């Protein structure tokens, strides 16, 4: 690969287009696997709680993301992403072959999910640092919106088609399809050309480099609250996912409407990403982030109190819209405010905060969910998000100062 000196002034360059399309088909395949794994886990154990353990094992390695970020800031990103896709492809291929031979057990399923999560702990902060290398500063907001649109569309398609494909092709063949998407993505990334980037010094001690990630956050007081914010917000969202089936049953809706509800949230996220794409350079992360938080707070409050199913589904869509605005704003601020050689560590901290909150809340709030139900817990989540909005408006304005593309160093 011959690096270029800077990104092309166009958005839809070959490199960005290939990276975008590779990500789409990889996410689609991953969504297919999540459906197959869920069915396999329940079929092997007959226990819904076993699926909770599997999900937790997939999230657990994200706690290592801040340490993985030190590696991401020191090494070329492209080989790291290619290696991640190849390893995940081989992992899924091994599951497919084991399933064909009748050798898949709950131990091997959980081991595969854990290893996949460990790989993601490295690739997630790497992907978060990549867009500023692929697109010029004036197209960065639109590129983030397009990435969100692609990921959400692919997830939606994979979740809706997963059960049908597993029935039509068989579970093993569906896993083979997912393995192929990872390997195709790895091959496509070979076509992506990246400019040279500023990297953290390799000779710097690991723990010194690790602490430097916190030190750079301390220089940006508003942005420094985002890892904590990600942790708190996922705690607030956990009761929504836990109690959604029960709440829908209260409306007299059958179980299949749970998938419709999740699809409605995903549709709202897709609309949010579309709005960012349409705004382009007019996108303002300092405004989008509190607006997204406020939308989430109001949505949870309406979901908790509304007696009308139509209003409930409208609130679900608005919740998805708020999540998309919040996530895109955080990515854009990190890509423009944080110096290039520290982005892996900073995005690793954010990833760890967001992934740790959800399983912790599910464990701690499980008894309260059984005792009190959805309305008080969702109302509490709405209050937590509202307080988070106020905290960001107080501190986040300082993160917004200078958070323009020209501040990239």
Coordinates of C-alpha atoms in Angstrom, one line a residue:
X1 CA 0.0 0.0 0.0
X2 CA 1.3 3.4 -1.0
X3 CA -0.1 6.0 1.5
X4 CA -1.5 9.3 0.2
X5 CA -0.6 12.6 1.7
X6 CA -4.2 13.5 2.6
X7 CA -7.8 12.5 2.0
X8 CA -9.3 13.3 -1.3
X9 CA -11.6 16.4 -1.3
X10 CA -14.4 14.1 -2.4
X11 CA -16.5 12.1 0.0
X12 CA -17.3 9.0 -2.1
X13 CA -13.7 8.1 -2.9
X14 CA -12.9 4.4 -3.7
X15 CA -11.4 3.9 -0.2
X16 CA -14.5 5.3 1.7
X17 CA -16.9 3.5 -0.6
X18 CA -15.1 0.2 -0.2
X19 CA -14.9 0.6 3.6
X20 CA -18.6 1.6 3.8
X21 CA -19.7 -1.4 1.8
X22 CA -17.4 -3.8 3.6
X23 CA -18.8 -2.7 6.9
X24 CA -22.4 -3.1 5.7
X25 CA -22.1 -6.7 4.7
X26 CA -20.0 -7.6 7.7
X27 CA -22.6 -6.1 10.1
X28 CA -25.4 -7.9 8.2
X29 CA -23.6 -11.2 8.6
X30 CA -23.0 -10.5 12.3
X31 CA -26.7 -9.9 12.8
X32 CA -27.5 -13.2 11.2
X33 CA -25.1 -15.0 13.6
X34 CA -26.7 -13.3 16.6
X35 CA -30.0 -14.7 15.7
X36 CA -28.6 -18.2 15.1
X37 CA -26.6 -18.1 18.4
X38 CA -29.7 -17.0 20.4
X39 CA -31.6 -20.0 19.0
X40 CA -28.8 -22.4 19.6
X41 CA -28.2 -21.3 23.2
X42 CA -31.9 -21.6 24.1
X43 CA -32.2 -24.9 22.2
X44 CA -29.2 -26.4 24.2
X45 CA -30.2 -25.1 27.6
X46 CA -34.0 -24.3 27.5
X47 CA -33.3 -21.3 29.8
X48 CA -33.7 -17.7 29.0
X49 CA -31.1 -16.8 31.6
X50 CA -28.5 -18.7 29.6
X51 CA -28.9 -16.2 26.8
X52 CA -28.3 -13.4 29.3
X53 CA -25.0 -15.0 30.3
X54 CA -24.0 -15.4 26.6
X55 CA -24.8 -11.7 26.0
X56 CA -22.8 -10.7 29.1
X57 CA -19.8 -12.7 27.9
X58 CA -19.9 -10.9 24.6
X59 CA -19.9 -7.5 26.3
X60 CA -17.3 -8.3 29.0
X61 CA -14.2 -7.9 26.9
X62 CA -15.2 -4.3 26.1
X63 CA -13.8 -3.5 29.6
X64 CA -10.4 -4.1 28.0
X65 CA -11.0 -1.5 25.3
X66 CA -9.0 1.3 27.1
X67 CA -5.9 -1.1 27.1
X68 CA -6.6 -2.1 23.5
X69 CA -6.7 1.6 22.6
X70 CA -3.0 1.9 23.6
X71 CA -2.2 -0.7 20.9
X72 CA -4.5 1.0 18.4
X73 CA -2.7 4.3 18.8
X74 CA 0.7 2.6 18.2
X75 CA 0.1 0.3 15.2
X76 CA -1.3 0.8 11.7
X77 CA -5.1 0.5 11.8
X78 CA -5.6 -1.2 8.5
X79 CA -3.8 -4.5 9.3
X80 CA -5.5 -4.6 12.7
X81 CA -9.0 -4.4 11.1
X82 CA -8.1 -7.0 8.5
X83 CA -6.8 -9.4 11.1
X84 CA -10.0 -8.8 13.2
X85 CA -12.2 -9.7 10.2
X86 CA -10.2 -12.8 9.4
X87 CA -10.2 -14.0 13.0
X88 CA -13.9 -13.5 13.4
X89 CA -14.5 -15.2 10.0
X90 CA -12.5 -18.2 11.1
X91 CA -14.3 -18.3 14.5
X92 CA -17.8 -18.4 12.8
X93 CA -16.5 -20.9 10.3
X94 CA -15.4 -23.2 13.2
X95 CA -18.9 -22.9 14.7
X96 CA -20.5 -23.8 11.4
X97 CA -18.3 -26.8 10.9
X98 CA -18.9 -27.9 14.5
X99 CA -22.6 -27.6 14.0
X100 CA -22.5 -29.7 10.9
X101 CA -20.7 -32.4 12.8
X102 CA -23.0 -32.1 15.9
X103 CA -20.2 -31.0 18.1
X104 CA -21.4 -27.6 19.2
X105 CA -22.0 -27.2 23.0
X106 CA -22.9 -24.3 25.2
X107 CA -19.3 -24.1 26.3
X108 CA -18.0 -23.7 22.7
X109 CA -20.8 -21.2 21.9
X110 CA -19.9 -19.0 24.9
X111 CA -16.2 -19.3 24.2
X112 CA -16.8 -18.1 20.6
X113 CA -18.9 -15.2 21.8
X114 CA -16.2 -14.3 24.4
X115 CA -13.4 -14.4 21.8
X116 CA -15.5 -12.4 19.3
X117 CA -16.0 -9.7 22.0
X118 CA -12.3 -9.7 22.7
X119 CA -11.5 -9.1 19.0
X120 CA -14.2 -6.3 19.0
X121 CA -12.4 -4.7 22.0
X122 CA -9.5 -3.9 19.5
X123 CA -11.4 -3.3 16.3
X124 CA -14.1 -0.9 17.8
X125 CA -11.7 1.9 18.8
X126 CA -9.8 1.3 15.6
X127 CA -12.9 1.9 13.5
X128 CA -13.7 5.0 15.5
X129 CA -10.4 6.5 14.6
X130 CA -10.5 5.7 10.9
X131 CA -13.0 8.1 9.3
X132 CA -10.9 11.3 9.6
X133 CA -8.2 9.4 7.6
X134 CA -10.7 8.5 4.8
X135 CA -12.7 11.7 4.3
X136 CA -11.8 15.4 4.4
X137 CA -12.9 17.5 7.4
X138 CA -15.8 19.2 5.6
X139 CA -17.4 15.8 4.9
X140 CA -16.7 14.2 8.3
X141 CA -20.3 14.7 9.7
X142 CA -21.9 13.4 6.6
X143 CA -19.5 10.3 6.6
X144 CA -20.5 9.6 10.2
X145 CA -24.2 9.8 9.3
X146 CA -23.7 7.5 6.4
X147 CA -21.8 5.0 8.5
X148 CA -24.7 5.0 11.0
X149 CA -27.3 4.6 8.3
X150 CA -25.4 1.6 6.8
X151 CA -24.9 -0.1 10.1
X152 CA -28.5 0.3 11.3
X153 CA -29.9 -0.8 7.9
X154 CA -27.6 -3.9 7.9
X155 CA -28.5 -4.7 11.5
X156 CA -32.2 -4.3 10.8
X157 CA -32.0 -6.5 7.7
X158 CA -30.0 -9.1 9.4
X159 CA -32.3 -9.3 12.4
X160 CA -35.4 -9.6 10.3
X161 CA -34.0 -12.0 7.8
X162 CA -32.0 -14.1 10.3
X163 CA -34.7 -16.4 11.4
X164 CA -36.0 -16.9 7.8
X165 CA -32.6 -17.7 6.4
X166 CA -31.8 -20.1 9.3
X167 CA -35.1 -21.9 8.5
X168 CA -34.5 -21.8 4.7
X169 CA -30.8 -22.6 4.6
X170 CA -30.2 -24.2 8.0
X171 CA -28.3 -22.9 10.9
X172 CA -24.9 -24.1 9.8
X173 CA -25.3 -22.7 6.3
X174 CA -26.3 -19.3 7.8
X175 CA -23.2 -19.3 9.9
X176 CA -21.1 -20.1 6.7
X177 CA -22.7 -17.1 5.1
X178 CA -21.6 -14.9 8.0
X179 CA -18.1 -16.3 7.9
X180 CA -18.0 -15.4 4.2
X181 CA -19.0 -11.8 5.0
X182 CA -16.1 -11.4 7.4
X183 CA -13.6 -12.8 4.9
X184 CA -15.0 -10.7 2.1
X185 CA -14.7 -7.6 4.3
X186 CA -11.1 -8.5 5.1
X187 CA -10.3 -8.8 1.4
X188 CA -12.1 -5.5 0.6
X189 CA -10.1 -3.6 3.2
X190 CA -7.0 -4.5 1.2
X191 CA -8.3 -2.0 -1.4
X192 CA -8.6 0.8 1.1
X193 CA -5.8 3.4 0.9
X194 CA -5.0 5.4 4.1
X195 CA -2.8 8.5 4.5
X196 CA 0.0 8.4 7.0
X197 CA -1.2 9.3 10.5
X198 CA 0.3 10.5 13.8
X199 CA 0.9 7.5 16.0
X200 CA 1.8 7.3 19.7
X201 CA 5.5 6.5 20.3
X202 CA 6.1 2.8 20.5
X203 CA 9.0 3.2 22.9
X204 CA 6.7 4.9 25.4
X205 CA 5.9 2.6 28.4
X206 CA 2.5 0.9 28.2
X207 CA 1.2 2.2 31.5
X208 CA 2.6 5.7 30.7
X209 CA 0.7 5.6 27.4
X210 CA -2.4 4.3 29.2
X211 CA -2.4 7.1 31.7
X212 CA -1.8 9.6 28.9
X213 CA -5.3 8.8 27.6
X214 CA -6.8 10.0 30.8
X215 CA -4.6 13.0 30.8
X216 CA -5.7 14.2 27.4
X217 CA -9.3 13.8 28.6
X218 CA -8.6 16.0 31.6
X219 CA -7.6 18.8 29.2
X220 CA -11.1 18.7 27.8
X221 CA -13.4 18.9 30.8
X222 CA -16.7 18.6 28.9
X223 CA -15.6 15.7 26.7
X224 CA -14.1 14.0 29.8
X225 CA -17.6 13.3 31.1
X226 CA -18.6 11.3 28.0
X227 CA -17.2 7.9 29.2
X228 CA -19.1 8.4 32.4
X229 CA -22.1 9.5 30.4
X230 CA -22.0 6.4 28.2
X231 CA -21.9 4.3 31.4
X232 CA -24.9 6.0 33.0
X233 CA -27.0 6.1 29.8
X234 CA -26.6 2.3 29.3
X235 CA -27.8 1.8 32.8
X236 CA -30.8 4.0 32.1
X237 CA -31.5 2.0 28.9
X238 CA -31.2 -1.5 30.4
X239 CA -34.7 -1.5 32.0
X240 CA -36.2 -0.6 28.6
X241 CA -34.8 -3.8 27.0
X242 CA -35.5 -6.0 30.0
X243 CA -39.1 -4.9 30.4
X244 CA -40.2 -4.3 26.8
X245 CA -41.8 -7.8 26.3
X246 CA -43.8 -7.5 29.6
X247 CA -44.9 -4.0 28.7
X248 CA -46.1 -5.0 25.3
X249 CA -48.0 -7.9 26.9
X250 CA -49.8 -5.3 29.0
X251 CA -51.1 -3.8 25.7
X252 CA -52.4 -7.2 24.8
X253 CA -49.8 -7.6 22.0
X254 CA -48.4 -11.1 21.1
X255 CA -44.7 -11.9 21.4
X256 CA -43.9 -11.2 17.7
X257 CA -44.5 -7.5 18.4
X258 CA -41.2 -7.5 20.4
X259 CA -39.3 -7.7 17.1
X260 CA -41.5 -4.9 15.7
X261 CA -40.7 -2.8 18.7
X262 CA -37.0 -3.3 18.3
X263 CA -37.3 -2.6 14.6
X264 CA -39.1 0.7 15.4
X265 CA -36.2 1.8 17.6
X266 CA -33.8 0.8 14.8
X267 CA -36.0 2.8 12.3
X268 CA -35.7 5.9 14.6
X269 CA -31.9 5.5 14.7
X270 CA -31.9 5.2 10.9
X271 CA -33.9 8.4 10.7
X272 CA -31.4 10.1 13.0
X273 CA -28.4 9.1 10.9
X274 CA -30.2 10.2 7.8
X275 CA -30.8 13.6 9.3
X276 CA -27.1 13.9 10.1
X277 CA -26.2 12.9 6.6
X278 CA -28.6 15.5 5.2
X279 CA -27.2 18.3 7.4
X280 CA -23.6 17.6 6.5
X281 CA -21.4 20.6 7.4
X282 CA -24.4 22.2 9.2
X283 CA -24.4 19.4 11.8
X284 CA -23.6 20.8 15.3
X285 CA -22.6 18.1 17.8
X286 CA -22.8 20.5 20.7
X287 CA -26.5 20.9 19.9
X288 CA -27.2 17.3 18.7
X289 CA -25.9 15.6 21.9
X290 CA -28.2 17.3 24.4
X291 CA -31.0 17.2 21.9
X292 CA -30.5 13.4 21.6
X293 CA -30.3 13.0 25.4
X294 CA -33.5 15.1 25.9
X295 CA -35.3 13.0 23.2
X296 CA -34.4 9.8 25.0
X297 CA -35.5 11.2 28.3
X298 CA -38.9 12.3 27.0
X299 CA -39.3 9.0 25.1
X300 CA -38.8 6.9 28.2
X301 CA -41.2 9.1 30.2
X302 CA -43.9 8.7 27.5
X303 CA -43.3 5.0 27.2
X304 CA -43.8 4.6 31.0
X305 CA -47.0 6.6 31.2
X306 CA -48.8 6.4 27.9
X307 CA -51.9 4.2 27.8
X308 CA -52.0 4.3 23.9
X309 CA -50.0 1.8 21.9
X310 CA -49.7 4.2 19.0
X311 CA -48.0 6.8 21.2
X312 CA -45.9 4.1 22.7
X313 CA -44.5 3.2 19.3
X314 CA -44.0 6.8 18.4
X315 CA -41.9 7.2 21.6
X316 CA -39.8 4.1 20.6
X317 CA -39.0 5.7 17.2
X318 CA -38.1 9.0 19.0
X319 CA -35.9 7.1 21.4
X320 CA -34.0 5.6 18.4
X321 CA -33.7 9.1 16.9
X322 CA -32.2 10.4 20.1
X323 CA -29.7 7.5 20.4
X324 CA -28.5 8.1 16.8
X325 CA -28.0 11.8 17.4
X326 CA -26.1 11.2 20.7
X327 CA -23.9 8.5 19.3
X328 CA -23.0 10.5 16.2
X329 CA -22.3 13.6 18.2
X330 CA -19.9 11.7 20.5
X331 CA -18.1 10.2 17.5
X332 CA -17.8 13.5 15.7
X333 CA -16.5 15.3 18.8
X334 CA -13.9 12.6 19.5
X335 CA -12.7 12.6 15.9
X336 CA -12.3 16.4 15.8
X337 CA -11.4 17.4 19.4
X338 CA -9.1 14.6 20.5
X339 CA -5.5 14.6 19.0
X340 CA -5.0 11.8 16.5
X341 CA -2.5 9.9 18.4
X342 CA -4.8 9.6 21.5
X343 CA -8.1 8.7 19.7
X344 CA -7.8 4.9 20.2
X345 CA -7.4 5.3 23.9
X346 CA -10.2 7.8 24.3
X347 CA -12.7 5.8 22.2
X348 CA -11.6 2.7 24.1
X349 CA -12.6 4.4 27.3
X350 CA -16.0 5.4 25.8
X351 CA -16.5 1.8 24.6
X352 CA -15.7 0.4 28.0
X353 CA -18.1 2.8 29.7
X354 CA -21.0 2.0 27.4
X355 CA -20.6 -1.8 27.4
X356 CA -20.1 -2.1 31.2
X357 CA -23.3 -0.2 32.0
X358 CA -25.8 -2.5 30.3
X359 CA -24.9 -5.9 31.9
X360 CA -24.3 -4.4 35.3
X361 CA -27.7 -2.8 35.2
X362 CA -29.4 -6.0 34.1
X363 CA -27.8 -7.8 37.1
X364 CA -28.6 -5.1 39.7
X365 CA -32.0 -4.1 38.4
X366 CA -33.3 -7.6 37.8
X367 CA -35.0 -7.9 41.2
X368 CA -36.5 -4.4 40.9
X369 CA -37.8 -5.1 37.5
X370 CA -39.6 -8.2 38.8
X371 CA -41.0 -6.3 41.8
X372 CA -42.0 -3.0 40.3
X373 CA -42.4 -3.4 36.5
X374 CA -41.7 -1.1 33.7
X375 CA -43.4 2.2 34.6
X376 CA -41.4 3.2 37.7
X377 CA -38.1 1.9 36.2
X378 CA -38.6 3.7 32.9
X379 CA -39.6 6.9 34.7
X380 CA -36.4 6.6 36.8
X381 CA -34.4 6.1 33.6
X382 CA -36.0 9.2 32.1
X383 CA -35.0 11.2 35.1
X384 CA -31.4 10.0 34.9
X385 CA -31.2 11.0 31.2
X386 CA -32.7 14.4 32.0
X387 CA -30.0 14.9 34.7
X388 CA -27.4 13.8 32.2
X389 CA -28.7 16.4 29.7
X390 CA -28.3 19.1 32.4
X391 CA -24.8 17.9 33.2
X392 CA -23.7 18.0 29.6
X393 CA -25.2 21.5 29.1
X394 CA -23.2 22.6 32.1
X395 CA -19.8 21.0 31.2
X396 CA -20.3 20.1 27.5
X397 CA -20.2 23.6 26.2
X398 CA -16.5 23.6 27.0
X399 CA -16.0 20.4 25.0
X400 CA -17.7 22.1 22.1
X401 CA -15.3 25.0 22.0
X402 CA -12.8 24.3 19.2
X403 CA -14.6 21.0 18.3
X404 CA -14.4 21.9 14.7
X405 CA -12.6 20.0 11.9
X406 CA -9.8 22.6 12.0
X407 CA -8.8 21.4 15.5
X408 CA -7.6 18.0 14.3
X409 CA -3.9 17.7 15.1

